Every structure is written in C-alpha cells, then in structure tokens.
CSV table of C-alpha atoms in Angstrom, one decimal:
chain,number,residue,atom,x,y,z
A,1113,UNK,CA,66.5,21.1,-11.5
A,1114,UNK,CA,65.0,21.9,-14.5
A,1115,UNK,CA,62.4,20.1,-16.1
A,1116,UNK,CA,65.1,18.4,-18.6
A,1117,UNK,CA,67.3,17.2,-16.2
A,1118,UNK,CA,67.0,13.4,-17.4
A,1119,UNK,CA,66.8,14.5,-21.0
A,1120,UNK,CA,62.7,13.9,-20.7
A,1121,UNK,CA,60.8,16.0,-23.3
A,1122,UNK,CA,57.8,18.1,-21.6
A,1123,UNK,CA,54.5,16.6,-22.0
A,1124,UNK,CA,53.6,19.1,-24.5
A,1125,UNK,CA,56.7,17.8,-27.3
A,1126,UNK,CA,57.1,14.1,-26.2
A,1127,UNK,CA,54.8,13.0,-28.6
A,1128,UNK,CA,57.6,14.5,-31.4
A,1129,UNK,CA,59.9,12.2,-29.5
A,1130,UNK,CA,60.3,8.7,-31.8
A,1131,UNK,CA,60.6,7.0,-28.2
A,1132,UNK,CA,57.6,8.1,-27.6
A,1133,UNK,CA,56.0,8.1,-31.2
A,1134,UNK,CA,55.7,4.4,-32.3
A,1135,UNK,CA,53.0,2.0,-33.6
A,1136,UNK,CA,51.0,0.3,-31.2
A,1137,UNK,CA,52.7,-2.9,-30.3
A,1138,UNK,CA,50.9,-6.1,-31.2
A,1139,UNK,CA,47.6,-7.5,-28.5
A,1140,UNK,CA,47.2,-10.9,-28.0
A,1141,UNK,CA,43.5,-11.9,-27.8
A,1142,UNK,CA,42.6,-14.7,-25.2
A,1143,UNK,CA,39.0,-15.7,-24.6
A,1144,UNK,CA,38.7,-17.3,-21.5
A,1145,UNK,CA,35.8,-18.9,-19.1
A,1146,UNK,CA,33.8,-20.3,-21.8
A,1147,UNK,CA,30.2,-20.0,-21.2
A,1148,UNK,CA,30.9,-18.6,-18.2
A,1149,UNK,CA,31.7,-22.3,-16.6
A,1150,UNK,CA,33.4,-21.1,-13.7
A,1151,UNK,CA,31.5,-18.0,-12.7
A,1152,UNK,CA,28.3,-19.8,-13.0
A,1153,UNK,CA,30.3,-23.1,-10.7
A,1154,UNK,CA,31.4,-20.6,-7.8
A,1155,UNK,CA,28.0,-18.6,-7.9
A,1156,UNK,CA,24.9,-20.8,-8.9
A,1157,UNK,CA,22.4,-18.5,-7.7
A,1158,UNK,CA,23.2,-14.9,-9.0
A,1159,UNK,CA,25.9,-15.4,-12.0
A,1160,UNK,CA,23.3,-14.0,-14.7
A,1161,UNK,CA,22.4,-11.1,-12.9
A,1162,UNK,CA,26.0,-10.3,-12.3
A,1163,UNK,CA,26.6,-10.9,-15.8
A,1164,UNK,CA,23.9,-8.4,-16.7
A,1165,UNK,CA,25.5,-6.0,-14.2
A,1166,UNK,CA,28.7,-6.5,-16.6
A,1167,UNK,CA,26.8,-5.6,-19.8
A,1168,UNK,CA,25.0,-3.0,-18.2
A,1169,UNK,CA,28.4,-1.0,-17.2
A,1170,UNK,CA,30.1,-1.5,-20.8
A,1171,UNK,CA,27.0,0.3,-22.0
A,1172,UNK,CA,27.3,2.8,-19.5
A,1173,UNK,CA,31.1,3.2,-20.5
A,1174,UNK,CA,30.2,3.4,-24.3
A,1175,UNK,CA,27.9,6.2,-23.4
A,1176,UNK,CA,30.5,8.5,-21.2
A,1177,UNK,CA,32.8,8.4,-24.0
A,1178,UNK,CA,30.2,9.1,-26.4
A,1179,UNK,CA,30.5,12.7,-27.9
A,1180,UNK,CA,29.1,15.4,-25.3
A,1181,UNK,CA,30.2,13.1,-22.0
A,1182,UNK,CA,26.2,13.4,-21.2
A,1183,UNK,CA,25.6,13.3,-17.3
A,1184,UNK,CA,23.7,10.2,-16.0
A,1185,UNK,CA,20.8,12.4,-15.6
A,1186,UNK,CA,20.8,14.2,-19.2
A,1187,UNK,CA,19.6,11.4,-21.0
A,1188,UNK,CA,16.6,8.8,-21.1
A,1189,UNK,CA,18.7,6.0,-21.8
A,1190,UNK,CA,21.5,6.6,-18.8
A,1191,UNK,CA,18.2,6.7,-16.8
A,1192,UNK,CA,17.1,3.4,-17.7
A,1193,UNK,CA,21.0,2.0,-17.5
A,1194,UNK,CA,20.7,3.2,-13.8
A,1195,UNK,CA,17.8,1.9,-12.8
A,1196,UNK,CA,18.8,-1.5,-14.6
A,1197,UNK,CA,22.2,-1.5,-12.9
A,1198,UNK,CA,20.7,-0.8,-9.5
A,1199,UNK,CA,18.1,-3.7,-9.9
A,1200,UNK,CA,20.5,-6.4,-10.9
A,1201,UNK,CA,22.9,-5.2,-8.1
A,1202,UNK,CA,20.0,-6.0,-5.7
A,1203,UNK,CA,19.1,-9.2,-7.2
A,1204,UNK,CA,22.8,-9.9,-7.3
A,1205,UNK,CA,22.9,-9.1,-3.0
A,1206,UNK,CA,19.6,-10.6,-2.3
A,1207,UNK,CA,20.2,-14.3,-4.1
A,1208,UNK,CA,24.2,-14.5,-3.4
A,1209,UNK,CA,25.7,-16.5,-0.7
A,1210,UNK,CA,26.8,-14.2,2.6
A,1211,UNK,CA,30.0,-12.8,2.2
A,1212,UNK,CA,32.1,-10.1,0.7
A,1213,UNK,CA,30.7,-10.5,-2.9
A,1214,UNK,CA,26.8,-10.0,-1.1
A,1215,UNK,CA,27.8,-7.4,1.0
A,1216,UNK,CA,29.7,-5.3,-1.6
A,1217,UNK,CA,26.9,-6.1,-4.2
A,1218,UNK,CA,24.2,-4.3,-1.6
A,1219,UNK,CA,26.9,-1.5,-0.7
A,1220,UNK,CA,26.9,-0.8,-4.8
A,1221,UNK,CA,23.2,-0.8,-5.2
A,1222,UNK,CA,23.0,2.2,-2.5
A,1223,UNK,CA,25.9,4.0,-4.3
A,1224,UNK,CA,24.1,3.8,-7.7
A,1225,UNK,CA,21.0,5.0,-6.2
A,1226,UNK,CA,22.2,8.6,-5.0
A,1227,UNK,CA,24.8,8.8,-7.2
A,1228,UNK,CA,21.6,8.8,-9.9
A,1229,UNK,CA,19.6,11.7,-7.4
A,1230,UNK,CA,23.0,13.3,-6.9
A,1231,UNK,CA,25.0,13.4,-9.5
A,1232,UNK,CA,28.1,12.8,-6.8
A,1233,UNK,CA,29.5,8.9,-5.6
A,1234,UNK,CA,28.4,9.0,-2.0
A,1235,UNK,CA,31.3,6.9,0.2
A,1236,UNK,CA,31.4,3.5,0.7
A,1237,UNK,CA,33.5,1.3,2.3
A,1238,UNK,CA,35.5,-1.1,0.3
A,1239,UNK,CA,36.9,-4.7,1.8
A,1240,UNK,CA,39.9,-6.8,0.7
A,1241,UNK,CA,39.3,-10.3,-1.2
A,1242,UNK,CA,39.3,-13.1,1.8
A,1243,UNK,CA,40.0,-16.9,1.5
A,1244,UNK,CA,37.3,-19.0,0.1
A,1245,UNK,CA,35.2,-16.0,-0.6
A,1246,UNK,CA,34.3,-14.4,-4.1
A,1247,UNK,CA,35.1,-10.6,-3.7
A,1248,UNK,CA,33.6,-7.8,-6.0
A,1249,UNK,CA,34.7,-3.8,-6.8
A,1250,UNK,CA,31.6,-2.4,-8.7
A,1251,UNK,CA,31.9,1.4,-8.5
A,1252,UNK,CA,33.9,3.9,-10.2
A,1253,UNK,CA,37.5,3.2,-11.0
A,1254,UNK,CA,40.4,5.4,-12.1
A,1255,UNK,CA,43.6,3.2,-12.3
A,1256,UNK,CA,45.6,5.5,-14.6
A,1257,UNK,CA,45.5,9.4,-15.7
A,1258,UNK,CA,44.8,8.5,-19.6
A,1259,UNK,CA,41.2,7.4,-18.7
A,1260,UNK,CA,38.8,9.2,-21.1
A,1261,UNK,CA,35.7,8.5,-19.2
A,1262,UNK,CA,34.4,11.4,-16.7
A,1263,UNK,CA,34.0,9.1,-14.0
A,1264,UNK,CA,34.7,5.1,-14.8
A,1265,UNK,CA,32.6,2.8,-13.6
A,1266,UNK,CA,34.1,-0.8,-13.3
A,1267,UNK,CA,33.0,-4.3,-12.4
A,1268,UNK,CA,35.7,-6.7,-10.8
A,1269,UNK,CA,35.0,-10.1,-9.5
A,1270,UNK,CA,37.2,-12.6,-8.6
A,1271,UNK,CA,38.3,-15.7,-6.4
A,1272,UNK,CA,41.2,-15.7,-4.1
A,1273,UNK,CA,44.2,-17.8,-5.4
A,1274,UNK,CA,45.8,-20.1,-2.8
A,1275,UNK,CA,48.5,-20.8,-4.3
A,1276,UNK,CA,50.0,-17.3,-5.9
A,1277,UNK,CA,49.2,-15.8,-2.7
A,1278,UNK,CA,51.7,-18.0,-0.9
A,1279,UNK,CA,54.9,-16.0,-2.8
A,1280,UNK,CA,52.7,-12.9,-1.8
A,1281,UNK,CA,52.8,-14.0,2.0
A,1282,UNK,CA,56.5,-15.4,1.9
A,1283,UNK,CA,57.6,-11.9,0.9
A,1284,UNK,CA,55.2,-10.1,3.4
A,1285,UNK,CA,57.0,-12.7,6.1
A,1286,UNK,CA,60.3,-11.0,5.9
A,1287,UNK,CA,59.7,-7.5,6.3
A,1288,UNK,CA,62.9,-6.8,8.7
A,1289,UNK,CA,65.0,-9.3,6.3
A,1290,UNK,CA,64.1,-7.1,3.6
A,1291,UNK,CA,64.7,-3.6,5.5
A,1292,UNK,CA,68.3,-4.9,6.4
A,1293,UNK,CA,68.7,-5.6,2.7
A,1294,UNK,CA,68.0,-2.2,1.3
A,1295,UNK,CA,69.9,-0.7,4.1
A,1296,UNK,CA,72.8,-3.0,3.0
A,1297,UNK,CA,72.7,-2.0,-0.7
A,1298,UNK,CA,71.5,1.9,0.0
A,1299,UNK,CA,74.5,1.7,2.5
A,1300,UNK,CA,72.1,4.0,5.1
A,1301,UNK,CA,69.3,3.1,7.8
A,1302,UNK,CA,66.2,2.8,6.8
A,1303,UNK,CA,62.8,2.6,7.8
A,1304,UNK,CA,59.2,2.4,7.0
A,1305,UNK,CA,57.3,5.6,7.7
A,1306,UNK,CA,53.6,4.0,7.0
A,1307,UNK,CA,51.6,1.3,7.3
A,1308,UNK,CA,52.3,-1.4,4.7
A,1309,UNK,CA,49.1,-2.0,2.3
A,1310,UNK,CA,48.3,-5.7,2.3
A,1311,UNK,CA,48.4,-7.5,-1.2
A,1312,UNK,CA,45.9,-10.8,-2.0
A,1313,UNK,CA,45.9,-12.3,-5.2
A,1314,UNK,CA,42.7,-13.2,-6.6
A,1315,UNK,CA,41.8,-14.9,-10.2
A,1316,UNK,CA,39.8,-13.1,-12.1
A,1317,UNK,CA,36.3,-14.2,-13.3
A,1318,UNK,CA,34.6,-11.6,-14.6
A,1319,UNK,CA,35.2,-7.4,-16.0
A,1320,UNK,CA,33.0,-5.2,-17.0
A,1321,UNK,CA,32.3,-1.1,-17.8
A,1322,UNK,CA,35.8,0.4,-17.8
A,1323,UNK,CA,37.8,-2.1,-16.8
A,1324,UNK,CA,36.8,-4.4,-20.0
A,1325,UNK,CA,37.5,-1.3,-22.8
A,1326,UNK,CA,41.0,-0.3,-23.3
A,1327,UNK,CA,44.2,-0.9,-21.3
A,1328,UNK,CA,44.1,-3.7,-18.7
A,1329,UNK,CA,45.9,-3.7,-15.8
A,1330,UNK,CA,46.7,-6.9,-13.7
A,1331,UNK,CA,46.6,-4.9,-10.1
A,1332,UNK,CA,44.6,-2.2,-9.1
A,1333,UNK,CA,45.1,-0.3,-5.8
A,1334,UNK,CA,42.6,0.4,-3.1
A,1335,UNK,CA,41.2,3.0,-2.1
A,1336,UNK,CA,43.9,4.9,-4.0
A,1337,UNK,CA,42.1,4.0,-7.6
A,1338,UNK,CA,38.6,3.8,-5.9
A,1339,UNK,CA,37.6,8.0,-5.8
A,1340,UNK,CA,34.8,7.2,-3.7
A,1341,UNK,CA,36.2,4.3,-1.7
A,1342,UNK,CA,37.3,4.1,1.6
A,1343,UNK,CA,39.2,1.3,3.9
A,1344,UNK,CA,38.3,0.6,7.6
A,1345,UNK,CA,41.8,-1.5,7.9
A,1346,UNK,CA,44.7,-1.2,5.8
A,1347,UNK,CA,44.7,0.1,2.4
A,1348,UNK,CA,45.2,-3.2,-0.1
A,1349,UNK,CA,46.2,-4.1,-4.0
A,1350,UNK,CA,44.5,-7.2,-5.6
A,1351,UNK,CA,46.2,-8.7,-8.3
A,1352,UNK,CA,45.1,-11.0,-10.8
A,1353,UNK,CA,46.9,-13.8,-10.8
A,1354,UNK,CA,45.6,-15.7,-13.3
A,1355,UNK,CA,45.8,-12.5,-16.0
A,1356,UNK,CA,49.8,-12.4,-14.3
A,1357,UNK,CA,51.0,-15.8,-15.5
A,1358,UNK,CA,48.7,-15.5,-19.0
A,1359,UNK,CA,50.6,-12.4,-19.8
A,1360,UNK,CA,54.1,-13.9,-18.6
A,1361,UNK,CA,53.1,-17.2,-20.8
A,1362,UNK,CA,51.9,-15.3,-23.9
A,1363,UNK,CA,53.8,-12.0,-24.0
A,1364,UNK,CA,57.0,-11.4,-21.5
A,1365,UNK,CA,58.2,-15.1,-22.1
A,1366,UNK,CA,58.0,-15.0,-25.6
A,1367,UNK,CA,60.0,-11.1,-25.8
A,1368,UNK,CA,63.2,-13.2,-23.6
A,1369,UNK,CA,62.9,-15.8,-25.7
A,1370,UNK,CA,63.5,-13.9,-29.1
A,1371,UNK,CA,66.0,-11.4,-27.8
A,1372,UNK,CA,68.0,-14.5,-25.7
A,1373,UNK,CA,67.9,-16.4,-28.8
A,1374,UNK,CA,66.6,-19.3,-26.8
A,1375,UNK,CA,63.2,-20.5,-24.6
A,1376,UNK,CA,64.8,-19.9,-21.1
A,1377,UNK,CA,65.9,-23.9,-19.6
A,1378,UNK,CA,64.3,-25.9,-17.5
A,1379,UNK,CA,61.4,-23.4,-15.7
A,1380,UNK,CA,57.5,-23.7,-16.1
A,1381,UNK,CA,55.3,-20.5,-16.3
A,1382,UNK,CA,54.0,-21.0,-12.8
A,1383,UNK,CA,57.3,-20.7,-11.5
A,1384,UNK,CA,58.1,-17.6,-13.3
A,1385,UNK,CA,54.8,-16.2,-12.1
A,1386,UNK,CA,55.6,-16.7,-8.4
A,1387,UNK,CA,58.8,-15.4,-8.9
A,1388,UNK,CA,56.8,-12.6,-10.4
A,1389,UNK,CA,54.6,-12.0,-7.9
A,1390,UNK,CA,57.6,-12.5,-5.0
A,1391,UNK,CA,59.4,-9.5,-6.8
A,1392,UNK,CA,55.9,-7.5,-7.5
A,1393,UNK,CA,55.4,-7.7,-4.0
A,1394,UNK,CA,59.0,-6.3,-3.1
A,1395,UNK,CA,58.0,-3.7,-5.3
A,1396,UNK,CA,55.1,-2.6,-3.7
A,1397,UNK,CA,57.3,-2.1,-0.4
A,1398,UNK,CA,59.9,-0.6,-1.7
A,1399,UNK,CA,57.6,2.9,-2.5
A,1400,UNK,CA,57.6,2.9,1.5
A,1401,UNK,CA,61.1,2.9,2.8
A,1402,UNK,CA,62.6,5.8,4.3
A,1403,UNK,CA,65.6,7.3,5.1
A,1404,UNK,CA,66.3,6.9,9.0
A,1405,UNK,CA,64.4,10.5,10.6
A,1406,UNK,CA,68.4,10.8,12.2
A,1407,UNK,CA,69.7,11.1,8.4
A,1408,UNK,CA,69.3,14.4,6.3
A,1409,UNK,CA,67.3,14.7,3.8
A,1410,UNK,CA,68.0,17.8,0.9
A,1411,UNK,CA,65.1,19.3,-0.3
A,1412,UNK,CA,64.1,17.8,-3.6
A,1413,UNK,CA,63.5,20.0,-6.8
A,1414,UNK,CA,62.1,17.5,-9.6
A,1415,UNK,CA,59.6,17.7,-11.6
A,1416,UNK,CA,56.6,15.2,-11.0
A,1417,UNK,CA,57.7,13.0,-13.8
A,1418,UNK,CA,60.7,12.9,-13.8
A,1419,UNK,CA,59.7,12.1,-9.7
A,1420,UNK,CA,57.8,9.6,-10.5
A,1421,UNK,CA,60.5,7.7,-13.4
A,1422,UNK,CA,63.1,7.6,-10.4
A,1423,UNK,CA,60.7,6.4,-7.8
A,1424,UNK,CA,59.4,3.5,-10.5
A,1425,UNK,CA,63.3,2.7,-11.0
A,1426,UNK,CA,63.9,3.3,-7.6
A,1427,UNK,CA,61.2,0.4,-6.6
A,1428,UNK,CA,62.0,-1.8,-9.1
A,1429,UNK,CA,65.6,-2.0,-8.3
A,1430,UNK,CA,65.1,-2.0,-4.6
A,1431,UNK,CA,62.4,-4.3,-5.2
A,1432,UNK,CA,64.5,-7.3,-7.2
A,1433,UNK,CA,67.8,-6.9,-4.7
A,1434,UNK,CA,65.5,-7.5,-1.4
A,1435,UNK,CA,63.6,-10.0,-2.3
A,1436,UNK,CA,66.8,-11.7,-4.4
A,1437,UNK,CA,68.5,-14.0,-1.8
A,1438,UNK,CA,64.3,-15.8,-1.3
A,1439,UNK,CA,63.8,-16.8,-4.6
A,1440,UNK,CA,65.6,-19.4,-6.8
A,1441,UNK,CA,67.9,-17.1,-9.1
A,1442,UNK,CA,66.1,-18.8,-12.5
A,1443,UNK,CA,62.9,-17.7,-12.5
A,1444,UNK,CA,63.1,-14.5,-10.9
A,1445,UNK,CA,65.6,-13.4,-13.6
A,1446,UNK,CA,63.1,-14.7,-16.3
A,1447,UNK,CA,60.5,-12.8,-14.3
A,1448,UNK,CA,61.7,-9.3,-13.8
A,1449,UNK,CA,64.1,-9.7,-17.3
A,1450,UNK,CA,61.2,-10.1,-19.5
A,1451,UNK,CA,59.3,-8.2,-17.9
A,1452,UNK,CA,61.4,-5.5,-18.7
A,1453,UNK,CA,61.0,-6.3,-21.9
A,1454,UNK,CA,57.4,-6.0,-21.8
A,1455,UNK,CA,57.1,-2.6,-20.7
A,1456,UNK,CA,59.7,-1.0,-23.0
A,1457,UNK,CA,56.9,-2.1,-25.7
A,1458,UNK,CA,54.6,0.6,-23.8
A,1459,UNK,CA,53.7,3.6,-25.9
A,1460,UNK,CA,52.1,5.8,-23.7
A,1461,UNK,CA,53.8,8.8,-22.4
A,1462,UNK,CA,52.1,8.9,-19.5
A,1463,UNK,CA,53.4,5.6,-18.0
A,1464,UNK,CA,56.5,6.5,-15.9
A,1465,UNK,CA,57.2,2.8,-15.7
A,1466,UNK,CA,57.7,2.5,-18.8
A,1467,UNK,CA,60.4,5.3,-19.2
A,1468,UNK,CA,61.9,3.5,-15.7
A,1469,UNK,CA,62.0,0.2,-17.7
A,1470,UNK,CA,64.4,2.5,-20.4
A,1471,UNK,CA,66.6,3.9,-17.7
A,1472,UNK,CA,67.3,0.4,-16.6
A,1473,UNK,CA,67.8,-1.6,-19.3
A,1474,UNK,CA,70.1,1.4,-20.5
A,1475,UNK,CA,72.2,1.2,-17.8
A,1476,UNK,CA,72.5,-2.1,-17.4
A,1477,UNK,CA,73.7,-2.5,-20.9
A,1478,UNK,CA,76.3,0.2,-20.5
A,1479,UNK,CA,77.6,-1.5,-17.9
A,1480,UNK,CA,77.6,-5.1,-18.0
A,1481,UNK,CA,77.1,-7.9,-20.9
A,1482,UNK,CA,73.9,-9.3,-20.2
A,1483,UNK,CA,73.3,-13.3,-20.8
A,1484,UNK,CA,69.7,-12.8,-21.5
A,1485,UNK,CA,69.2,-16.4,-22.7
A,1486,UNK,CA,70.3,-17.5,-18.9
A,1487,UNK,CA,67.9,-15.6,-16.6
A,1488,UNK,CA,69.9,-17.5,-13.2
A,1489,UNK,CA,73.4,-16.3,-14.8
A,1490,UNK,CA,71.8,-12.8,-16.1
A,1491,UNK,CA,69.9,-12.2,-12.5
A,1492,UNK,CA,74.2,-12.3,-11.2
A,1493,UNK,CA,75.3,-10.4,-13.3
A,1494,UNK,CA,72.4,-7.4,-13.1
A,1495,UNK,CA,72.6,-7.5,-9.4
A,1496,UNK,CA,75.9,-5.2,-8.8
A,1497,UNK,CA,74.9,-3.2,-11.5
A,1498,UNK,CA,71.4,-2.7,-10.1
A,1499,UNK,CA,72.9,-2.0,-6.4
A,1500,UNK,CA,74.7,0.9,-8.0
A,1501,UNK,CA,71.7,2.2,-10.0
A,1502,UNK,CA,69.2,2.1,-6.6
A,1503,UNK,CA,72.2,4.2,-5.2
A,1504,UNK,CA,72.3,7.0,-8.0
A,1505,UNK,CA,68.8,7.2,-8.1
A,1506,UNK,CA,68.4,7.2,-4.2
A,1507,UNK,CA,70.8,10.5,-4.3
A,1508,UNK,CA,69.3,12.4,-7.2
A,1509,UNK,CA,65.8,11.9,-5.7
A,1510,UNK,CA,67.2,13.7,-2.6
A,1511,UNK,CA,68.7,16.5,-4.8
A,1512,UNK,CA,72.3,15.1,-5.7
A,1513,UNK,CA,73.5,16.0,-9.1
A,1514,UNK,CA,75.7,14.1,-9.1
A,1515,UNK,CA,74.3,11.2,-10.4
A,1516,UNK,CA,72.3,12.7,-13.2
A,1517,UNK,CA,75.0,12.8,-15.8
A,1518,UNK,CA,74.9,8.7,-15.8
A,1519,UNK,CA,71.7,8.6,-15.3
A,1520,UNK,CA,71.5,10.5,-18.7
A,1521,UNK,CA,73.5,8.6,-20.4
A,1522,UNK,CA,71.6,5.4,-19.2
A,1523,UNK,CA,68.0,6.8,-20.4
A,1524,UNK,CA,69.7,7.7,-23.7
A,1525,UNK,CA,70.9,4.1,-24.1
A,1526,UNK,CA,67.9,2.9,-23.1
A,1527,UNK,CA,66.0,5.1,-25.7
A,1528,UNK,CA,68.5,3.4,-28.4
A,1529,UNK,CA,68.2,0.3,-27.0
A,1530,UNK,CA,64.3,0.5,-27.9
A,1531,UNK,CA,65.0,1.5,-31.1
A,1532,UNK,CA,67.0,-1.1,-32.0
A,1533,UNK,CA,64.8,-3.9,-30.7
A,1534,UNK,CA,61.3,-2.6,-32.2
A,1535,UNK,CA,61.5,-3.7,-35.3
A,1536,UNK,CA,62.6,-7.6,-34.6
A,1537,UNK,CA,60.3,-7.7,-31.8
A,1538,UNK,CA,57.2,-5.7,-33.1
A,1539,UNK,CA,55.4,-9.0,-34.3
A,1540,UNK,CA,55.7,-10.5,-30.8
A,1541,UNK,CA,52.4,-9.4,-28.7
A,1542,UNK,CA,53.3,-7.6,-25.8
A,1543,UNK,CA,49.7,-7.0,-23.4
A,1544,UNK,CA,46.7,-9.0,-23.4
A,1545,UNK,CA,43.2,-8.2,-24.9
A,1546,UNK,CA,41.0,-11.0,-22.4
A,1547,UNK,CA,36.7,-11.5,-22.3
A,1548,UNK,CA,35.1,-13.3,-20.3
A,1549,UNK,CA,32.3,-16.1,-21.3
C-alpha cells in the first residue's frame, strides 16, 4: 500500500491540510488543591520539599527548551538545579513515611546524581501505585513524540482512587468474557499473545517539570513512557482519575451537550467517568488480542501512521463492543460519544487518535442516524455499525483491500464532519490547563 491509502497526507504536507490546520481549540483553566491542603494532609512531613522538587523541575524544563538545549553540565545554573533537585529528593526519602513514595523518592536521588557525572539516566526500577499508599514518578518522561525537551524530566504524585479503580478491576475481572466477545464480533479466534499491563487509578496531587508545561495527559504508560525505567512485574498505566471526570465534567460533557441539543438525562459525572474508565480499560486490552496462531495472517504493508490510525480505531471499537453488555448503556454512550467529540477538537498531526476519532465518527454518520442527545439509545444504534467497522479495519490491517475504499469514504466524512462542527463548537473548551496549590 502506498502511503495514501486512507487519503492521509504525508507528514511533510499535512500541515496544508485544513483538517489538520485549525486554531487551537479553547483550554479551560482549573486551579485545584488550594494551598496545597491535600498534599500537605496525606504527607505532613515532606510536602514542601516535594513541592520544591516540583519548582525545581519546571525550572529545569524552562531551561531544556531554552535556545541552545544546554546539557546539564554546560551551565552554572543546571548545576545548581541538580544539586538542589537531588537534596530535596533526599529530604523528601529521608522525612517521608515507608512506602512507595519513600522508596521511589531515594531511587530518584541516585538517578539525578549520575545522571549529573554522566550525562546518561542510569536504570531504575519503577513500581505501580498500591492501596493506601502515595506513589511518585520523578525521572524523565516522554509520553508523546511532539515533546520539545531533549530529555523530560517529570514529577507525578498521586493517591490511589478506591473507587474509580473498582470499574478498572470489574473490567480486568472478565478477561475470557471479553475474549469471547471480540471473537464473536471479529467472527475468528482469538487470543492474547502477552502479558496484560495492569491499570490503577490514582488522583493526582501534584505535577511538576514536563508534565506541568504543555499538553497533559490523564494516563501515562510504564515503562513504555519512562526511557530509563524498568518493571520487575508487569508493565502498568496509571490514570488520573480525578483529572478523567474534571475533563468529562468540563469539556467532553459540555461538546454532547451542544451538538445533542440537550444535557444528557438523568446521569451524574461520576457515572460517566466509570463508564469511562470501564471502556478506557477495554481499550487498553484490545491493543493485545491476536488472531488465533492456527489462523493466517497476510503480511501487512502500511505505513506507520496509517498503522497506528487503524490500530487506535481498531481499539476503540473493540474496546466499547467488549466491555458493552457490563456497563449500563447510558453512561457509557455519554462516555465514549463525547469523548469522541473531544478528540476531533485535537490539532496535532501527530496524534493518530485523533485522526481514529475522524474515521469513526465518519463512518458512523454514513451509516446510521445518530441520537446524540440519548447516549443509552445512541450506544444501540453505534453498536452494529461499530461491529462492522472493527471488522474492516481488522482485514485492512492484515493487508485486505478490500475494505479501504469505505474506509475512505469514512475518514473523508469524518474530515467534513469536523468542519462542519468547528465553528459552533470552537467556544466550548475542549482539554484542561490544571495547577496545583
């Protein structure tokens, strides 16, 4: 195939593209944790010097996008950020409670400490938020290719979330109920060829360096987003819950809302963000099923985006249809409808979710009427359609062309679709600029 077999422009001409070329889409700006309240509740002893740890990394990351991207050793003042950052991390190890938050605190002091000799992140082991422990990432962090930092450094800390990480587990519960699903809608066996990663959902309490300048994302993925992080168990994706249902509230709500004409009936934010979470969780499977080893496979012959728009649409669709017949129909169609919305509002051309989010919208509208002011009613009425998309995509990622033509057709809807909706929508906020304190 060549590399315009979806009608994608090449990376070089998409910017030409007016799908690609629009203003930036309106930010809603939260402040939460006042004075730090919380933080300084759940860690009395070390909150300020984890707070300076914070402030210390956003100077950091001002300085690696600075002009000249000096190394840490190249300047007096990266020295001095260093050795500043690898003092508070000890004070934050030596006066915190014993836990994960201690021991990854003392991990990132030693890390800082070559890394300043060396010039190179030495390894470290990374560990998975547990209950009624505050967990920590302090290291560098690369969630997305667009980062303009050499190497960013981030600080995450956060508190494990009871309650959202019951959806998480109910979904991680039905692992073979799931598998029979996709096989039923994929109409071939299936299986998973790797481990699962585990999922925990934490609130977040605090961000610093990278994570706290530019694009934020409400999951990050470990180690594959950590360069220098490594996993004795199971890999593992922490999302913030917390930063899930503000965005549904503030953003994703409000877009169903003005394209159904209507605030969706009778459902509270909570229950949209479980639903959320259920189906975010299906998602996350869905990039590990398999074709049965008995079935043959055709060589693929994508290119790496268009690869990775399919396998986005792939997951997404797979992802709502497994997960459908354990969550109540309302919510989850006011999660992953607006939602939907959300991400078409996404202007980067790197984000192949995004483009996915084009391709499935497009097709859905070219195939059925949508009720989008009755998620229960519109979740329904998507699902066929959906069943049939996961099916086209499934063969033209394992070098069908026969699909491609509606596929086409369905990204070039989508694009209009986009279009279309900008303008009346382009007041609404669509992602979340958060602080801390």
């Amino acid at each position: 195939m060549s590399s315009t077999t979806l009608g994608l422009p090449s990376r070089r001409h998409r910017h030409e593209h007016p799908f690609w070329h629009r203003p930036a889409p309106a930010v809603r700006v939260v402040r939460l944790d006042p004075g730090f309240a919380t933080l300084r509740a759940a860690l009395p002893s070390a909150w300020e010097e984890l707070v300076r740890v914070k402030y210390i990394l956003d100077a950091l990351t001002t300085v690696a996008r600075s002009p000249g991207r000096p190394t840490p050793q190249g300047r007096i003042g990266c020295r001095f950020l260093f050795e500043a950052l690898n003092r508070q991390l000890e004070e934050v190890a030596r006066w915190a409670h014993p836990g994960v938050l201690q021991r990854q605190a003392a991990a990132a002091a030693g890390v800082v400490r070559s890394y300043f000799r060396t010039g190179q992140w030495s390894p470290v082991e990374l560990e998975p938020p547990r209950p009624g422990e505050l967990w920590m990432h302090c290291g560098p962090l690369r969630p997305w290719a667009m980062q303009d930092a050499p190497q960013p450094l981030a600080l995450l800390v956060g508190r494990p979330a009871a309650v959202a990480q019951e959806a998480i587990d109910e979904v991680s519960g039905h692992v073979g109920r799931l598998r029979s699903r996709v096989e039923q809608v994929l109409r071939l066996p299936v299986a998973h060829l790797k481990t699962f990663p585990g999922m925990m959902a934490v609130d977040l309490l605090l961000v610093g360096g990278s994570s706290d300048s530019g694009h934020k994302n409400f999951a990050h993925f470990f180690p594959l987003e950590s360069p220098a992080g490594r996993t004795p168990g199971e890999d593992f994706t922490v999302v913030f819950s917390n930063m899930h249902v503000e965005r549904l509230t503030r953003c994703s709500l409000a877009l169903l809302e003005a394209v159904g004409g209507c605030p969706p009936d009778g459902i509270q934010p909570a229950q949209v963000r479980q639903a959320s979470l259920s189906w975010f969780r299906s998602h996350d499977l869905a990039h590990f099923w398999e074709v049965h080893p008995s079935v043959e496979v055709p060589n693929r012959s994508l290119v790496p985006f268009e690869e990775m728009v399919l396998q986005e649409t792939l997951a997404d669709t797979l992802g709502l249809l497994a997960v459908a017949e354990l969550v109540d129909a309302t919510p989850l169609g006011a999660a992953f409808s607006s939602e939907m919305l959300r991400y078409l509002s996404r202007n980067h051309h790197e984000f192949a979710d995004t483009t996915a989010a084009a391709l499935e919208v497009g097709w859905l509208m070219g195939d059925v009427e949508l009720p989008w002011g009755e998620p229960g009613r519109w979740l329904e009425v998507a699902v066929p359609s959906l069943a049939r998309l996961a099916r086209a995509v499934w063969a033209a990622l394992r070098g069908s062309p026969d699909p491609i033509p509606d596929l086409c057709r369905a990204l070039d809807e989508g694009r209009q679709l986009v279009a279309r909706w900008y303008g009346p929508l382009a007041q609404i906020p669509t992602d979340l600029e958060y602080s801390f304190g």
